[in-house]
Amino acid sequence: MTVHLPEAGAEPPSGPDRSRVTELRLSAFASHRGAVFPLGPLTLVAGPSGSGKTTALTAYEALARLGAGEELVDVFTDPVACVPDRARGDGQHRRGFRIGCTVEGPVGAVRLDVAVQAEPELRVVGERLTRGGLTLLETALRDPGRRAVQAAWHTAGMTPVTRGPLPDDRLGTALLPLRVAGKTEGQRLVLAAAEQVVVALRSVFPCSPRPGLMRLPVPPGLIGAGRLLSGCDNLAEVLLRTREECGRRHARLVAAVRAGCAGPVADVLAEVAVDGSVHALIDRGGGIKSPVGRLGDGELRYLALALVLLTGPGVLEVDPVAEVPSAYQSLTVLADGLDHFLDERQKRAIAELAASMCERGHIRLVGTVSDASWGALATGAAMVDLGRDGT
């Protein structure tokens, strides 16, 4: 795996208090062993089919869902597929995988590492939350017959460490606010570190535009949510909202569509039909409006990606931490197959837009692409090339 980072000083002024994932670790996950992915404001993972690009984003999304409090069984629907290739079970036929990340923010760099048993039962068997050389939380499976792990968290009071059981079916870090009182300086540090990790992980939007569904009108039954779904199925409904809410950003969207779609583009809009459904349209000028359904797959994906980059948590279907001001949160978009169906003009346009929006600091993007030439297109992007020397 070859990593190309942007030049020193390229990190945008997103603010030291903004929680953000700066490293993804796949210690043992599917085809990856000992893989480390540095993550900047704009990170592109390149490589041929089968190199593990999608797997990396799958692991990131899994951590995000665990950070949001979801149970293992919902996050890992096929846990055996996450077990490293050729991994052998122990005497009890147990096999599993290990993933982790580093989150930077108000309390500095905090590391989260999780070990998951996939066979014979899906469960968390170990978790560690650390800052520097200090262990803030550590869990271990002591009794395989109990559906719990033994946890120990930093206290730094009269009792250096507090111990207690935690469920083995979800991330302990996300549960700490319910278990730690916050009475000592050590406990408050544990809570601050856990909050930093949870805030960064929950602010994730997996984006996978599906042109076939984007061509369809949004039926009346789905209208009202107002937030873009991961597959961008309800693109028309969101356009109806964003066009009215922010004229400046809508103008940027129109300019972006003009740069990446064939033919004249005077506006991008949505209209409500007689039956209550919403249709997305391209205003070609001169009174001519054509349905977005006539666009090619590449144009539709390009339109959806541009809309995502120009919006934010209030428009995208994410679940940020409501108790934390948005200024302290950084939305991260995960775009697997960022370049699927895009022609060279669209690649250049979306790369320029991504670089511009990520530089401003309100959004981060981790995308997979088929080749590393994107590095020349997206100024300041951190490139991870899985095609040169493997993982």
GROMACS .gro file of C-alpha atoms in nm:
model
  391
    1MET     CA    1   0.000   0.000   0.000
    2THR     CA    2   0.142   0.338  -0.102
    3VAL     CA    3   0.030   0.654   0.074
    4HIS     CA    4   0.075   1.002  -0.071
    5LEU     CA    5  -0.005   1.283   0.171
    6PRO     CA    6  -0.057   1.648   0.074
    7GLU     CA    7   0.228   1.888   0.138
    8ALA     CA    8   0.287   2.020   0.488
    9GLY     CA    9   0.050   2.297   0.578
   10ALA     CA   10  -0.223   2.170   0.346
   11GLU     CA   11  -0.457   2.086   0.636
   12PRO     CA   12  -0.741   2.337   0.615
   13PRO     CA   13  -0.827   2.568   0.903
   14SER     CA   14  -1.112   2.347   1.020
   15GLY     CA   15  -1.041   2.440   1.381
   16PRO     CA   16  -0.865   2.238   1.652
   17ASP     CA   17  -1.197   2.175   1.832
   18ARG     CA   18  -1.361   1.996   1.538
   19SER     CA   19  -1.363   1.620   1.601
   20ARG     CA   20  -1.240   1.425   1.298
   21VAL     CA   21  -1.115   1.078   1.213
   22THR     CA   22  -0.754   1.109   1.096
   23GLU     CA   23  -0.658   0.742   1.068
   24LEU     CA   24  -0.831   0.413   0.990
   25ARG     CA   25  -0.662   0.092   1.099
   26LEU     CA   26  -0.747  -0.252   0.965
   27SER     CA   27  -0.526  -0.468   1.182
   28ALA     CA   28  -0.701  -0.783   1.064
   29PHE     CA   29  -1.007  -0.733   0.846
   30ALA     CA   30  -1.101  -0.935   0.536
   31SER     CA   31  -0.811  -0.901   0.289
   32HIS     CA   32  -0.629  -0.640   0.501
   33ARG     CA   33  -0.364  -0.712   0.763
   34GLY     CA   34  -0.180  -0.434   0.941
   35ALA     CA   35  -0.321  -0.173   0.701
   36VAL     CA   36  -0.316   0.192   0.807
   37PHE     CA   37  -0.504   0.461   0.613
   38PRO     CA   38  -0.414   0.824   0.698
   39LEU     CA   39  -0.725   1.035   0.643
   40GLY     CA   40  -0.713   1.402   0.550
   41PRO     CA   41  -0.994   1.642   0.464
   42LEU     CA   42  -1.000   1.481   0.118
   43THR     CA   43  -0.876   1.123   0.093
   44LEU     CA   44  -0.885   0.909  -0.221
   45VAL     CA   45  -0.820   0.536  -0.205
   46ALA     CA   46  -0.708   0.406  -0.544
   47GLY     CA   47  -0.651   0.059  -0.678
   48PRO     CA   48  -0.780  -0.208  -0.915
   49SER     CA   49  -1.076  -0.433  -0.849
   50GLY     CA   50  -1.006  -0.670  -0.562
   51SER     CA   51  -0.743  -0.450  -0.397
   52GLY     CA   52  -0.957  -0.384  -0.089
   53LYS     CA   53  -1.085  -0.030  -0.153
   54THR     CA   54  -1.448  -0.108  -0.076
   55THR     CA   55  -1.345  -0.316   0.225
   56ALA     CA   56  -1.175  -0.014   0.379
   57LEU     CA   57  -1.488   0.199   0.347
   58THR     CA   58  -1.696  -0.089   0.482
   59ALA     CA   59  -1.482  -0.094   0.795
   60TYR     CA   60  -1.511   0.285   0.833
   61GLU     CA   61  -1.888   0.271   0.801
   62ALA     CA   62  -1.902  -0.015   1.052
   63LEU     CA   63  -1.712   0.193   1.308
   64ALA     CA   64  -1.947   0.483   1.241
   65ARG     CA   65  -2.253   0.269   1.306
   66LEU     CA   66  -2.101   0.121   1.619
   67GLY     CA   67  -2.024   0.473   1.738
   68ALA     CA   68  -2.392   0.557   1.690
   69GLY     CA   69  -2.483   0.277   1.931
   70GLU     CA   70  -2.599   0.010   1.683
   71GLU     CA   71  -2.570  -0.356   1.776
   72LEU     CA   72  -2.311  -0.582   1.616
   73VAL     CA   73  -2.573  -0.804   1.454
   74ASP     CA   74  -2.712  -0.505   1.264
   75VAL     CA   75  -2.372  -0.368   1.163
   76PHE     CA   76  -2.211  -0.696   1.055
   77THR     CA   77  -2.477  -0.894   0.869
   78ASP     CA   78  -2.209  -1.133   0.735
   79PRO     CA   79  -1.937  -1.124   1.003
   80VAL     CA   80  -1.752  -1.429   0.870
   81ALA     CA   81  -1.677  -1.232   0.552
   82CYS     CA   82  -1.484  -0.985   0.769
   83VAL     CA   83  -1.250  -1.251   0.908
   84PRO     CA   84  -0.904  -1.226   0.745
   85ASP     CA   85  -0.829  -1.466   0.465
   86ARG     CA   86  -0.677  -1.795   0.585
   87ALA     CA   87  -0.736  -1.706   0.951
   88ARG     CA   88  -0.745  -2.018   1.166
   89GLY     CA   89  -0.959  -2.065   1.474
   90ASP     CA   90  -0.822  -2.136   1.822
   91GLY     CA   91  -0.894  -2.443   2.032
   92GLN     CA   92  -1.255  -2.328   2.076
   93HIS     CA   93  -1.290  -2.262   1.700
   94ARG     CA   94  -1.304  -1.886   1.759
   95ARG     CA   95  -1.220  -1.649   1.475
   96GLY     CA   96  -1.263  -1.275   1.441
   97PHE     CA   97  -1.130  -0.944   1.314
   98ARG     CA   98  -0.980  -0.618   1.447
   99ILE     CA   99  -1.042  -0.261   1.334
  100GLY     CA  100  -0.974   0.082   1.479
  101CYS     CA  101  -0.930   0.453   1.420
  102THR     CA  102  -0.770   0.768   1.557
  103VAL     CA  103  -0.987   1.072   1.626
  104GLU     CA  104  -0.836   1.417   1.677
  105GLY     CA  105  -1.019   1.698   1.851
  106PRO     CA  106  -1.037   1.901   2.173
  107VAL     CA  107  -0.859   1.641   2.389
  108GLY     CA  108  -0.591   1.559   2.129
  109ALA     CA  109  -0.545   1.232   1.944
  110VAL     CA  110  -0.759   0.947   2.080
  111ARG     CA  111  -0.720   0.589   1.956
  112LEU     CA  112  -1.003   0.336   1.943
  113ASP     CA  113  -0.928  -0.030   1.876
  114VAL     CA  114  -1.192  -0.304   1.867
  115ALA     CA  115  -1.161  -0.682   1.848
  116VAL     CA  116  -1.472  -0.868   1.731
  117GLN     CA  117  -1.534  -1.241   1.745
  118ALA     CA  118  -1.723  -1.361   1.438
  119GLU     CA  119  -1.734  -1.734   1.515
  120PRO     CA  120  -1.889  -1.922   1.686
  121GLU     CA  121  -2.082  -1.622   1.823
  122LEU     CA  122  -2.071  -1.258   1.715
  123ARG     CA  123  -1.949  -1.046   2.006
  124VAL     CA  124  -1.701  -0.778   2.109
  125VAL     CA  125  -1.412  -0.954   2.284
  126GLY     CA  126  -1.186  -0.654   2.339
  127GLU     CA  127  -1.190  -0.276   2.312
  128ARG     CA  128  -0.933  -0.014   2.401
  129LEU     CA  129  -0.962   0.364   2.414
  130THR     CA  130  -0.632   0.544   2.466
  131ARG     CA  131  -0.482   0.891   2.460
  132GLY     CA  132  -0.107   0.905   2.439
  133GLY     CA  133   0.019   0.634   2.672
  134LEU     CA  134  -0.288   0.645   2.895
  135THR     CA  135  -0.554   0.375   2.870
  136LEU     CA  136  -0.895   0.536   2.923
  137LEU     CA  137  -1.109   0.226   2.864
  138GLU     CA  138  -1.020  -0.139   2.824
  139THR     CA  139  -1.254  -0.435   2.793
  140ALA     CA  140  -1.191  -0.808   2.774
  141LEU     CA  141  -1.400  -1.122   2.750
  142ARG     CA  142  -1.337  -1.306   3.078
  143ASP     CA  143  -1.623  -1.553   3.079
  144PRO     CA  144  -1.736  -1.686   2.737
  145GLY     CA  145  -2.053  -1.811   2.900
  146ARG     CA  146  -2.172  -1.459   2.988
  147ARG     CA  147  -2.302  -1.204   2.737
  148ALA     CA  148  -2.080  -0.931   2.881
  149VAL     CA  149  -1.722  -0.811   2.881
  150GLN     CA  150  -1.527  -0.694   3.183
  151ALA     CA  151  -1.455  -0.322   3.146
  152ALA     CA  152  -1.208  -0.097   3.328
  153TRP     CA  153  -1.205   0.278   3.284
  154HIS     CA  154  -0.971   0.548   3.409
  155THR     CA  155  -1.080   0.725   3.727
  156ALA     CA  156  -0.768   0.895   3.872
  157GLY     CA  157  -0.939   0.951   4.205
  158MET     CA  158  -0.894   0.753   4.523
  159THR     CA  159  -0.956   0.450   4.302
  160PRO     CA  160  -0.736   0.467   3.989
  161VAL     CA  161  -0.961   0.237   3.786
  162THR     CA  162  -1.332   0.158   3.795
  163ARG     CA  163  -1.444  -0.186   3.685
  164GLY     CA  164  -1.779  -0.315   3.571
  165PRO     CA  165  -1.952  -0.524   3.305
  166LEU     CA  166  -2.054  -0.390   2.963
  167PRO     CA  167  -2.265  -0.562   2.695
  168ASP     CA  168  -2.069  -0.764   2.440
  169ASP     CA  169  -2.300  -0.674   2.151
  170ARG     CA  170  -2.211  -0.308   2.106
  171LEU     CA  171  -1.930  -0.055   2.136
  172GLY     CA  172  -1.840   0.023   2.497
  173THR     CA  173  -1.711   0.371   2.410
  174ALA     CA  174  -2.059   0.475   2.300
  175LEU     CA  175  -2.201   0.355   2.634
  176LEU     CA  176  -1.956   0.536   2.863
  177PRO     CA  177  -2.174   0.848   2.913
  178LEU     CA  178  -2.431   0.616   3.074
  179ARG     CA  179  -2.178   0.453   3.308
  180VAL     CA  180  -1.920   0.715   3.402
  181ALA     CA  181  -2.022   0.972   3.663
  182GLY     CA  182  -1.770   1.239   3.567
  183LYS     CA  183  -1.688   1.325   3.930
  184THR     CA  184  -1.309   1.309   3.903
  185GLU     CA  185  -1.068   1.468   3.659
  186GLY     CA  186  -0.990   1.123   3.519
  187GLN     CA  187  -1.356   1.041   3.464
  188ARG     CA  188  -1.412   1.373   3.290
  189LEU     CA  189  -1.120   1.297   3.058
  190VAL     CA  190  -1.273   0.957   2.977
  191LEU     CA  191  -1.607   1.120   2.897
  192ALA     CA  192  -1.446   1.392   2.683
  193ALA     CA  193  -1.244   1.136   2.485
  194ALA     CA  194  -1.547   0.911   2.434
  195GLU     CA  195  -1.759   1.207   2.321
  196GLN     CA  196  -1.488   1.313   2.076
  197VAL     CA  197  -1.482   0.967   1.917
  198VAL     CA  198  -1.861   0.932   1.906
  199VAL     CA  199  -1.910   1.281   1.756
  200ALA     CA  200  -1.660   1.209   1.477
  201LEU     CA  201  -1.799   0.865   1.399
  202ARG     CA  202  -2.166   0.957   1.401
  203SER     CA  203  -2.117   1.242   1.152
  204VAL     CA  204  -2.077   1.005   0.856
  205PHE     CA  205  -2.283   0.988   0.536
  206PRO     CA  206  -2.228   0.683   0.311
  207CYS     CA  207  -2.308   0.805  -0.039
  208SER     CA  208  -2.391   0.554  -0.310
  209PRO     CA  209  -2.606   0.719  -0.581
  210ARG     CA  210  -2.835   0.479  -0.768
  211PRO     CA  211  -2.917   0.627  -1.109
  212GLY     CA  212  -3.202   0.384  -1.173
  213LEU     CA  213  -3.394   0.507  -0.870
  214MET     CA  214  -3.293   0.870  -0.917
  215ARG     CA  215  -3.476   0.868  -1.249
  216LEU     CA  216  -3.805   0.795  -1.081
  217PRO     CA  217  -4.030   1.067  -0.934
  218VAL     CA  218  -4.044   1.079  -0.555
  219PRO     CA  219  -4.387   0.943  -0.456
  220PRO     CA  220  -4.609   1.144  -0.219
  221GLY     CA  221  -4.558   0.890   0.059
  222LEU     CA  222  -4.189   0.976   0.087
  223ILE     CA  223  -4.226   1.352   0.071
  224GLY     CA  224  -4.165   1.542   0.392
  225ALA     CA  225  -3.846   1.384   0.520
  226GLY     CA  226  -3.643   1.647   0.337
  227ARG     CA  227  -3.307   1.473   0.387
  228LEU     CA  228  -3.111   1.304   0.112
  229LEU     CA  229  -3.095   0.926   0.137
  230SER     CA  230  -2.770   0.735   0.090
  231GLY     CA  231  -2.878   0.613  -0.254
  232CYS     CA  232  -3.000   0.964  -0.348
  233ASP     CA  233  -3.338   0.808  -0.441
  234ASN     CA  234  -3.523   1.120  -0.322
  235LEU     CA  235  -3.303   1.365  -0.512
  236ALA     CA  236  -3.606   1.552  -0.651
  237GLU     CA  237  -3.752   1.614  -0.306
  238VAL     CA  238  -3.423   1.749  -0.172
  239LEU     CA  239  -3.379   1.978  -0.474
  240LEU     CA  240  -3.724   2.117  -0.403
  241ARG     CA  241  -3.605   2.210  -0.055
  242THR     CA  242  -3.247   2.329  -0.115
  243ARG     CA  243  -3.338   2.555  -0.407
  244GLU     CA  244  -3.554   2.762  -0.173
  245GLU     CA  245  -3.332   2.752   0.135
  246CYS     CA  246  -3.000   2.883   0.005
  247GLY     CA  247  -2.980   3.067  -0.325
  248ARG     CA  248  -2.602   3.100  -0.312
  249ARG     CA  249  -2.538   2.729  -0.273
  250HIS     CA  250  -2.802   2.645  -0.531
  251ALA     CA  251  -2.624   2.875  -0.776
  252ARG     CA  252  -2.303   2.680  -0.710
  253LEU     CA  253  -2.490   2.356  -0.775
  254VAL     CA  254  -2.621   2.487  -1.106
  255ALA     CA  255  -2.269   2.593  -1.203
  256ALA     CA  256  -2.134   2.250  -1.108
  257VAL     CA  257  -2.403   2.071  -1.312
  258ARG     CA  258  -2.330   2.299  -1.605
  259ALA     CA  259  -1.962   2.198  -1.582
  260GLY     CA  260  -2.031   1.826  -1.572
  261CYS     CA  261  -2.342   1.763  -1.784
  262ALA     CA  262  -2.394   1.780  -2.157
  263GLY     CA  263  -2.606   2.056  -2.312
  264PRO     CA  264  -2.707   2.396  -2.175
  265VAL     CA  265  -2.805   2.419  -1.806
  266ALA     CA  266  -2.988   2.730  -1.689
  267ASP     CA  267  -3.122   2.580  -1.366
  268VAL     CA  268  -3.177   2.259  -1.172
  269LEU     CA  269  -3.518   2.239  -1.011
  270ALA     CA  270  -3.804   2.020  -0.895
  271GLU     CA  271  -4.177   2.045  -0.945
  272VAL     CA  272  -4.473   1.885  -0.772
  273ALA     CA  273  -4.702   1.698  -1.012
  274VAL     CA  274  -5.082   1.682  -0.993
  275ASP     CA  275  -5.065   1.345  -0.814
  276GLY     CA  276  -4.835   1.492  -0.548
  277SER     CA  277  -4.515   1.328  -0.667
  278VAL     CA  278  -4.199   1.536  -0.712
  279HIS     CA  279  -4.003   1.541  -1.038
  280ALA     CA  280  -3.647   1.671  -1.085
  281LEU     CA  281  -3.585   1.878  -1.398
  282ILE     CA  282  -3.304   2.046  -1.588
  283ASP     CA  283  -3.395   2.390  -1.722
  284ARG     CA  284  -3.226   2.404  -2.061
  285GLY     CA  285  -3.323   2.768  -2.119
  286GLY     CA  286  -3.573   2.912  -2.362
  287GLY     CA  287  -3.861   2.754  -2.172
  288ILE     CA  288  -3.736   2.400  -2.224
  289LYS     CA  289  -3.726   2.169  -1.923
  290SER     CA  290  -3.614   1.809  -1.944
  291PRO     CA  291  -3.651   1.539  -1.676
  292VAL     CA  292  -3.328   1.436  -1.502
  293GLY     CA  293  -3.428   1.083  -1.598
  294ARG     CA  294  -3.296   1.159  -1.946
  295LEU     CA  295  -2.947   1.210  -1.810
  296GLY     CA  296  -2.692   0.932  -1.841
  297ASP     CA  297  -2.581   0.728  -1.542
  298GLY     CA  298  -2.259   0.928  -1.514
  299GLU     CA  299  -2.446   1.257  -1.524
  300LEU     CA  300  -2.690   1.143  -1.256
  301ARG     CA  301  -2.412   1.023  -1.027
  302TYR     CA  302  -2.225   1.347  -1.088
  303LEU     CA  303  -2.536   1.554  -1.003
  304ALA     CA  304  -2.591   1.359  -0.680
  305LEU     CA  305  -2.227   1.390  -0.570
  306ALA     CA  306  -2.228   1.764  -0.639
  307LEU     CA  307  -2.544   1.807  -0.432
  308VAL     CA  308  -2.392   1.611  -0.143
  309LEU     CA  309  -2.073   1.817  -0.142
  310LEU     CA  310  -2.268   2.143  -0.144
  311THR     CA  311  -2.505   2.057   0.142
  312GLY     CA  312  -2.452   1.939   0.500
  313PRO     CA  313  -2.587   1.738   0.798
  314GLY     CA  314  -2.920   1.922   0.792
  315VAL     CA  315  -2.986   1.800   0.438
  316LEU     CA  316  -2.820   1.459   0.438
  317GLU     CA  317  -2.960   1.154   0.616
  318VAL     CA  318  -2.712   1.147   0.905
  319ASP     CA  319  -2.760   1.136   1.281
  320PRO     CA  320  -2.518   1.390   1.431
  321VAL     CA  321  -2.490   1.439   1.806
  322ALA     CA  322  -2.768   1.685   1.886
  323GLU     CA  323  -2.607   1.797   2.212
  324VAL     CA  324  -2.290   1.915   2.036
  325PRO     CA  325  -2.294   2.237   1.829
  326SER     CA  326  -2.250   2.183   1.456
  327ALA     CA  327  -1.934   2.398   1.465
  328TYR     CA  328  -1.768   2.115   1.659
  329GLN     CA  329  -1.874   1.845   1.413
  330SER     CA  330  -1.727   1.764   1.074
  331LEU     CA  331  -1.944   1.573   0.829
  332THR     CA  332  -1.758   1.292   0.652
  333VAL     CA  333  -1.888   1.157   0.321
  334LEU     CA  334  -1.793   0.800   0.227
  335ALA     CA  335  -1.817   0.759  -0.150
  336ASP     CA  336  -1.736   0.411  -0.274
  337GLY     CA  337  -1.674   0.415  -0.649
  338LEU     CA  338  -1.650   0.792  -0.663
  339ASP     CA  339  -1.553   0.775  -1.030
  340HIS     CA  340  -1.805   0.513  -1.144
  341PHE     CA  341  -1.951   0.608  -1.485
  342LEU     CA  342  -1.784   0.952  -1.478
  343ASP     CA  343  -1.607   1.074  -1.793
  344GLU     CA  344  -1.289   1.280  -1.780
  345ARG     CA  345  -1.470   1.614  -1.773
  346GLN     CA  346  -1.691   1.502  -1.485
  347LYS     CA  347  -1.392   1.364  -1.295
  348ARG     CA  348  -1.211   1.697  -1.320
  349ALA     CA  349  -1.520   1.893  -1.219
  350ILE     CA  350  -1.608   1.679  -0.918
  351ALA     CA  351  -1.243   1.670  -0.808
  352GLU     CA  352  -1.225   2.050  -0.815
  353LEU     CA  353  -1.554   2.081  -0.626
  354ALA     CA  354  -1.448   1.826  -0.365
  355ALA     CA  355  -1.113   1.998  -0.313
  356SER     CA  356  -1.283   2.336  -0.275
  357MET     CA  357  -1.548   2.220  -0.027
  358CYS     CA  358  -1.310   2.006   0.181
  359GLU     CA  359  -1.062   2.292   0.203
  360ARG     CA  360  -1.328   2.506   0.367
  361GLY     CA  361  -1.346   2.253   0.651
  362HIS     CA  362  -1.720   2.189   0.687
  363ILE     CA  363  -1.705   1.856   0.505
  364ARG     CA  364  -1.457   1.570   0.464
  365LEU     CA  365  -1.458   1.311   0.188
  366VAL     CA  366  -1.317   0.959   0.171
  367GLY     CA  367  -1.370   0.814  -0.175
  368THR     CA  368  -1.251   0.513  -0.367
  369VAL     CA  369  -1.135   0.553  -0.726
  370SER     CA  370  -1.008   0.314  -0.990
  371ASP     CA  371  -0.668   0.477  -1.041
  372ALA     CA  372  -0.430   0.718  -0.870
  373SER     CA  373  -0.446   0.981  -1.147
  374TRP     CA  374  -0.711   1.148  -0.933
  375GLY     CA  375  -0.425   1.284  -0.723
  376ALA     CA  376  -0.346   1.529  -1.001
  377LEU     CA  377  -0.712   1.628  -1.032
  378ALA     CA  378  -0.794   1.687  -0.664
  379THR     CA  379  -0.552   1.944  -0.527
  380GLY     CA  380  -0.442   1.867  -0.171
  381ALA     CA  381  -0.590   1.518  -0.166
  382ALA     CA  382  -0.428   1.246   0.042
  383MET     CA  383  -0.383   0.946  -0.188
  384VAL     CA  384  -0.374   0.584  -0.072
  385ASP     CA  385  -0.272   0.362  -0.362
  386LEU     CA  386  -0.349  -0.007  -0.311
  387GLY     CA  387  -0.238  -0.098  -0.660
  388ARG     CA  388   0.137  -0.061  -0.628
  389ASP     CA  389   0.250  -0.296  -0.355
  390GLY     CA  390  -0.073  -0.441  -0.217
  391THR     CA  391  -0.204  -0.424   0.138
   0.00000   0.00000   0.00000
